[in-house]
Amino acid sequence: MHQPKNLQSAGLKSTTPRLKILSLFENSKERHLSAEGIYNILHSSGEDVSLATVYRVLTQFEQAGLLLRHHFESEKSVFELNLGKHHDHIVCLQCDHVEEFYDTAIEARQKKIAADHGFTIHEHSLYIYADCTKRNCPNKR
Amino acid sequence: MHQPKNLQSAGLKSTTPRLKILSLFENSKERHLSAEGIYNILHSSGEDVSLATVYRVLTQFEQAGLLLRHHFESEKSVFELNLGKHHDHIVCLQCDHVEEFYDTAIEARQKKIAADHGFTIHEHSLYIYADCTKRNCPNKR
DNA sequence: CTTGTTGCAAATATTTTGCACCCAT
DNA sequence: ATGGGTGCAAAATATTTGCAACAAG
């Protein structure tokens, strides 16, 4: 229901900034990016897109269902491509790397708990903040 | 380990702003408050504490382990008394009311998942955003 | 007294917006 | 050509900080 394959079907014109940003999410090795991160990557590549446009495009993409917005512990919003498969996140406190996971048991328990409390779940966010110290972290810093 | 009962044991002098804010968390019916919310409540009660001080006190209390900070979907931080019992949250999208819950199964699954991915959990946050429509919501608006 | 604490205003950080100009259709 | 899109600078929002005055122990 919520993932038009392209810009047109979302009612958005195919402009350079939009194509560049979308391409970044599709090709970058880090699936999770912030507005400033995107701005920096684009400028490093010689693409001059204003920070204001990055923010506008991210908001439009989120509303179009192309992107998902996350609020990790840092103050800035982080976005990722919405591939339609819900998942939760492990955020590494050492290197900021984000790992995804999905657990049927956790999903089921949440639904039951919300129901028991008289609520209808709209969505949820589960972030595990952890350490990759004992792990072969790809982004060790 | 992380919940001194009073200000002194946290190395903080007993000042009026600190006592007022602590008392607010202990007596207010809403356990979850933002800096601005605290500022407004204090001023409605004729207590003149500057917003800067509210922020400073909240940060100090958090570092002393007296308070826990949360990042719900809104941009502002929300705090609650740290009573030492970890729990997760259901946030009502209709009335902003926050309900707490704890589930052994979810906790266990998280620990296992993190281990399977090679991480050591530092902490985690699970927020369920829901609707109290079919429920007798105490803060219906 | 002495050091920590507060208020105020200015500074940051992140994100949004008004407006004139530009580009995709 | 025309309505949406963009850049720039200013505004808005949330939070932090420098500094002089002040209060707790």
Coordinates of C-alpha atoms (C1' of nucleotides) in Angstrom, one line a residue:
Chain A
M1 CA 0.0 0.0 0.0
H2 CA 2.8 2.4 0.8
Q3 CA 5.7 2.0 -1.5
P4 CA 5.4 3.6 -5.0
K5 CA 8.3 2.3 -7.0
N6 CA 9.1 5.7 -8.5
L7 CA 8.7 9.4 -8.0
Q8 CA 6.0 9.9 -10.6
S9 CA 3.6 7.5 -8.9
A10 CA 4.1 9.6 -5.7
G11 CA 3.1 12.7 -7.5
L12 CA 6.7 14.1 -7.4
K13 CA 8.5 15.4 -10.4
S14 CA 11.8 13.7 -11.4
T15 CA 14.3 16.4 -10.4
T16 CA 18.0 16.1 -10.0
P17 CA 18.1 16.5 -6.1
R18 CA 15.4 13.8 -5.7
L19 CA 17.0 11.4 -8.0
K20 CA 20.4 11.9 -6.4
I21 CA 19.0 11.4 -2.9
L22 CA 17.0 8.3 -3.9
S23 CA 20.0 6.9 -5.6
L24 CA 22.1 7.5 -2.5
F25 CA 19.7 5.3 -0.4
E26 CA 19.7 2.6 -3.0
N27 CA 23.4 2.4 -3.5
S28 CA 25.1 3.5 -0.3
K29 CA 26.4 0.8 1.9
E30 CA 24.9 2.5 5.0
R31 CA 21.1 2.1 4.7
H32 CA 20.5 4.6 7.5
L33 CA 21.3 8.2 6.8
S34 CA 20.6 11.6 8.4
A35 CA 19.9 14.9 6.5
E36 CA 23.3 16.3 7.2
G37 CA 24.9 13.0 6.3
I38 CA 23.2 13.0 2.9
Y39 CA 24.1 16.7 2.4
N40 CA 27.8 15.9 3.1
I41 CA 28.0 12.9 0.9
L42 CA 26.4 14.8 -2.0
H43 CA 28.8 17.7 -1.6
S44 CA 31.8 15.4 -1.4
S45 CA 30.7 14.0 -4.8
G46 CA 30.5 17.5 -6.2
E47 CA 26.6 17.5 -6.2
D48 CA 25.4 20.8 -4.9
V49 CA 22.1 20.3 -3.3
S50 CA 21.1 22.7 -0.5
L51 CA 20.5 21.5 3.0
A52 CA 16.9 22.9 2.8
T53 CA 16.2 20.8 -0.2
V54 CA 17.6 17.7 1.4
Y55 CA 15.2 18.2 4.3
R56 CA 12.3 19.0 2.0
V57 CA 12.9 15.9 -0.1
L58 CA 13.3 13.6 2.9
T59 CA 10.0 14.8 4.3
Q60 CA 8.2 14.4 1.0
F61 CA 9.7 10.9 0.5
E62 CA 8.6 10.0 4.0
Q63 CA 5.1 11.1 3.4
A64 CA 5.1 9.3 0.1
G65 CA 6.0 6.1 1.9
L66 CA 9.4 5.8 0.1
L67 CA 11.4 6.4 3.3
L68 CA 11.0 5.6 7.0
R69 CA 12.1 8.1 9.7
H70 CA 13.8 6.9 12.9
H71 CA 14.6 8.7 16.1
F72 CA 17.6 7.1 17.7
E73 CA 19.3 8.5 20.8
S74 CA 21.0 11.3 18.9
E75 CA 18.9 14.3 18.3
K76 CA 18.8 14.1 14.5
S77 CA 16.4 12.1 12.5
V78 CA 17.7 9.1 10.5
F79 CA 16.1 7.7 7.4
E80 CA 16.1 4.4 5.5
L81 CA 14.4 3.1 2.3
N82 CA 11.0 1.6 3.1
L83 CA 11.2 -1.8 1.5
G84 CA 7.9 -2.8 3.0
K85 CA 9.3 -5.4 5.5
H86 CA 9.0 -4.1 9.0
H87 CA 12.1 -4.7 11.2
D88 CA 13.7 -3.4 14.4
H89 CA 17.2 -2.1 14.9
I90 CA 20.4 -2.7 16.9
V91 CA 22.4 0.6 17.0
C92 CA 26.1 0.2 17.8
L93 CA 27.2 2.8 20.3
Q94 CA 30.8 2.3 19.2
C95 CA 30.6 2.9 15.5
D96 CA 27.0 4.1 14.8
H97 CA 26.4 1.1 12.6
V98 CA 22.8 -0.1 12.4
E99 CA 21.8 -3.7 12.2
E100 CA 18.3 -4.9 11.4
F101 CA 16.3 -7.8 12.8
Y102 CA 12.8 -9.1 12.9
D103 CA 11.4 -11.4 15.6
T104 CA 8.0 -13.0 15.4
A105 CA 7.8 -13.6 19.1
I106 CA 8.5 -10.0 20.0
E107 CA 5.9 -8.8 17.4
A108 CA 3.3 -11.2 18.8
R109 CA 3.9 -10.2 22.4
Q110 CA 3.6 -6.5 21.6
K111 CA 0.3 -7.0 19.9
K112 CA -1.0 -9.0 22.9
I113 CA 0.3 -6.5 25.4
A114 CA -1.3 -3.5 23.6
A115 CA -4.6 -5.4 23.4
D116 CA -4.5 -6.3 27.1
H117 CA -4.1 -2.6 27.8
G118 CA -7.0 -1.6 25.6
F119 CA -4.9 -0.1 22.8
T120 CA -4.8 -0.6 19.1
I121 CA -1.2 -0.5 17.9
H122 CA -0.5 2.1 15.3
E123 CA 3.2 1.4 15.0
H124 CA 6.2 0.7 17.3
S125 CA 9.9 1.3 17.5
L126 CA 12.3 -1.0 19.2
Y127 CA 15.9 0.1 19.3
I128 CA 18.6 -1.9 21.0
Y129 CA 21.7 0.2 21.8
A130 CA 24.7 -2.1 22.0
D131 CA 28.4 -2.6 21.7
C132 CA 30.1 -4.3 18.8
T133 CA 33.3 -4.7 20.8
K134 CA 33.4 -8.5 20.7
R135 CA 32.3 -8.4 17.1
N136 CA 33.9 -7.9 13.8
C137 CA 32.4 -4.4 13.4
P138 CA 32.5 -3.2 9.8
N139 CA 32.6 0.5 10.9
K140 CA 34.9 0.2 14.0
R141 CA 36.2 3.7 14.8
Chain B
M1 CA 23.3 1.1 41.8
H2 CA 21.9 4.1 40.1
Q3 CA 19.2 5.7 42.3
P4 CA 20.3 7.9 45.2
K5 CA 17.3 8.6 47.3
N6 CA 18.1 12.3 47.7
L7 CA 20.0 15.2 46.2
Q8 CA 22.9 15.2 48.7
S9 CA 23.9 11.6 47.9
A10 CA 24.0 12.7 44.2
G11 CA 26.4 15.5 45.1
L12 CA 23.8 18.1 44.4
K13 CA 22.9 20.9 46.8
S14 CA 19.3 21.2 47.9
T15 CA 18.1 24.2 46.1
T16 CA 14.6 25.4 45.5
P17 CA 14.5 24.7 41.8
R18 CA 15.7 21.1 42.3
L19 CA 13.3 20.4 45.1
K20 CA 10.4 21.8 43.2
I21 CA 11.2 19.7 40.1
L22 CA 11.8 16.5 42.0
S23 CA 8.6 17.0 43.9
L24 CA 6.8 17.5 40.6
F25 CA 7.9 14.1 39.3
E26 CA 6.9 12.5 42.6
N27 CA 3.5 14.0 42.9
S28 CA 2.2 14.8 39.5
K29 CA -0.2 12.3 38.0
E30 CA 1.6 12.2 34.7
R31 CA 4.9 10.5 35.4
H32 CA 6.3 11.5 32.0
L33 CA 7.2 15.2 31.6
S34 CA 9.1 17.4 29.1
A35 CA 11.3 20.4 30.1
E36 CA 8.8 22.8 28.7
G37 CA 5.9 21.0 30.4
I38 CA 7.7 21.3 33.8
Y39 CA 8.5 24.9 33.1
N40 CA 4.8 25.6 32.4
I41 CA 3.5 23.7 35.4
L42 CA 5.9 25.5 37.7
H43 CA 4.9 28.9 36.4
S44 CA 1.2 28.2 36.6
S45 CA 1.9 27.5 40.3
G46 CA 3.7 30.8 40.7
E47 CA 7.1 29.2 41.0
D48 CA 9.6 31.2 38.9
V49 CA 12.3 28.8 37.7
S50 CA 14.0 29.7 34.4
L51 CA 13.8 27.3 31.5
A52 CA 17.6 27.1 31.4
T53 CA 17.6 25.9 35.0
V54 CA 14.9 23.3 34.2
Y55 CA 17.1 21.9 31.5
R56 CA 20.2 22.0 33.7
V57 CA 18.4 20.2 36.5
L58 CA 16.9 17.6 34.2
T59 CA 20.4 16.8 32.8
Q60 CA 22.0 16.6 36.2
F61 CA 19.2 14.4 37.5
E62 CA 19.5 12.1 34.5
Q63 CA 23.3 11.8 35.1
A64 CA 22.7 11.2 38.8
G65 CA 20.4 8.3 37.8
L66 CA 17.4 10.0 39.4
L67 CA 15.6 10.4 36.0
L68 CA 15.4 8.5 32.7
R69 CA 15.2 10.4 29.4
H70 CA 13.0 9.2 26.5
H71 CA 12.8 10.2 22.9
F72 CA 9.3 9.5 21.8
E73 CA 8.2 10.6 18.3
S74 CA 7.9 14.2 19.2
E75 CA 11.1 16.2 18.9
K76 CA 11.3 17.0 22.6
S77 CA 12.9 14.8 25.3
V78 CA 10.6 13.4 28.0
F79 CA 11.7 12.4 31.5
E80 CA 10.4 10.1 34.2
L81 CA 11.5 9.2 37.7
N82 CA 14.0 6.3 37.7
L83 CA 12.4 3.8 40.1
G84 CA 14.9 1.1 39.2
K85 CA 12.4 -1.2 37.5
H86 CA 13.0 -1.2 33.7
H87 CA 9.8 -1.1 31.6
D88 CA 8.7 -0.2 28.1
H89 CA 6.1 2.2 27.0
I90 CA 2.8 2.5 25.1
V91 CA 2.3 6.1 24.0
C92 CA -1.2 7.1 23.1
L93 CA -1.3 9.1 19.8
Q94 CA -4.7 10.5 20.8
C95 CA -4.0 12.0 24.2
D96 CA -0.2 11.7 24.7
H97 CA -0.9 9.5 27.8
V98 CA 2.0 7.0 28.5
E99 CA 1.3 3.5 29.8
E100 CA 4.1 1.3 31.1
F101 CA 4.6 -2.4 30.7
Y102 CA 7.2 -5.1 31.2
D103 CA 7.4 -8.4 29.4
T104 CA 9.8 -11.2 30.3
A105 CA 9.5 -12.8 26.9
I106 CA 10.4 -9.7 25.0
E107 CA 13.4 -9.0 27.3
A108 CA 14.6 -12.5 26.8
R109 CA 14.2 -12.5 23.0
Q110 CA 16.1 -9.2 22.8
K111 CA 19.1 -10.5 24.8
K112 CA 19.2 -13.6 22.6
I113 CA 18.9 -11.6 19.3
A114 CA 21.7 -9.2 20.3
A115 CA 23.9 -12.1 21.3
D116 CA 23.2 -13.9 18.0
H117 CA 24.3 -10.8 16.1
G118 CA 27.5 -10.5 18.2
F119 CA 26.5 -7.5 20.3
T120 CA 26.4 -6.8 24.0
I121 CA 23.2 -4.9 24.9
H122 CA 23.8 -1.6 26.6
E123 CA 20.2 -0.6 26.8
H124 CA 17.1 -0.6 24.7
S125 CA 13.9 1.4 24.1
L126 CA 10.6 -0.1 23.0
Y127 CA 7.8 2.4 22.3
I128 CA 4.4 1.3 21.1
Y129 CA 2.5 4.1 19.5
A130 CA -1.2 3.4 19.8
D131 CA -4.8 4.5 20.0
C132 CA -6.8 4.6 23.1
T133 CA -10.0 5.0 21.1
K134 CA -11.6 1.8 22.3
R135 CA -10.4 2.5 25.8
N136 CA -11.4 4.5 28.8
C137 CA -8.6 7.0 28.3
P138 CA -7.9 9.1 31.3
N139 CA -6.6 12.0 29.2
K140 CA -9.0 11.9 26.2
R141 CA -9.0 15.2 24.4
Chain C
dC1 C1' 33.6 32.6 52.9
dT2 C1' 33.7 29.5 48.8
dT3 C1' 31.9 27.0 45.5
dG4 C1' 28.1 25.5 43.4
dT5 C1' 23.7 27.4 41.4
dT6 C1' 20.6 30.5 39.0
dG7 C1' 18.8 33.9 35.6
dC8 C1' 19.3 36.2 31.5
dA9 C1' 20.7 36.6 27.1
dA10 C1' 23.3 35.0 23.5
dA11 C1' 24.8 30.9 21.1
dT12 C1' 24.0 26.0 19.1
dA13 C1' 21.8 22.5 16.6
dT14 C1' 18.2 20.8 13.8
dT15 C1' 14.6 21.6 10.9
dT16 C1' 11.2 24.7 8.6
dT17 C1' 9.7 28.4 5.7
dG18 C1' 9.1 32.9 2.7
dC19 C1' 10.3 34.4 -1.6
dA20 C1' 12.2 35.2 -6.1
dC21 C1' 14.0 32.5 -9.7
dC22 C1' 14.3 28.2 -12.4
dC23 C1' 13.1 23.8 -14.6
dA24 C1' 10.2 19.6 -15.8
dT25 C1' 6.2 18.6 -18.3
Chain D
dA1 C1' 3.7 28.6 -20.2
dT2 C1' 2.9 27.3 -15.7
dG3 C1' 2.9 25.1 -11.6
dG4 C1' 5.9 22.7 -8.9
dG5 C1' 10.9 22.7 -7.2
dT6 C1' 15.1 24.9 -5.6
dG7 C1' 18.5 28.0 -3.2
dC8 C1' 19.3 31.4 0.1
dA9 C1' 18.6 33.6 4.0
dA10 C1' 15.7 34.3 7.8
dA11 C1' 12.7 32.0 11.2
dA12 C1' 11.3 28.5 14.3
dT13 C1' 12.1 24.9 17.8
dA14 C1' 14.7 22.6 21.3
dT15 C1' 18.6 22.8 24.1
dT16 C1' 23.1 24.6 25.8
dT17 C1' 26.3 27.9 27.6
dG18 C1' 29.0 32.4 29.2
dC19 C1' 28.9 35.4 32.8
dA20 C1' 27.7 38.2 36.7
dA21 C1' 24.9 38.0 40.8
dC22 C1' 23.4 34.9 44.5
dA23 C1' 22.6 31.3 47.9
dA24 C1' 23.7 26.7 50.5
dG25 C1' 26.8 24.6 53.6

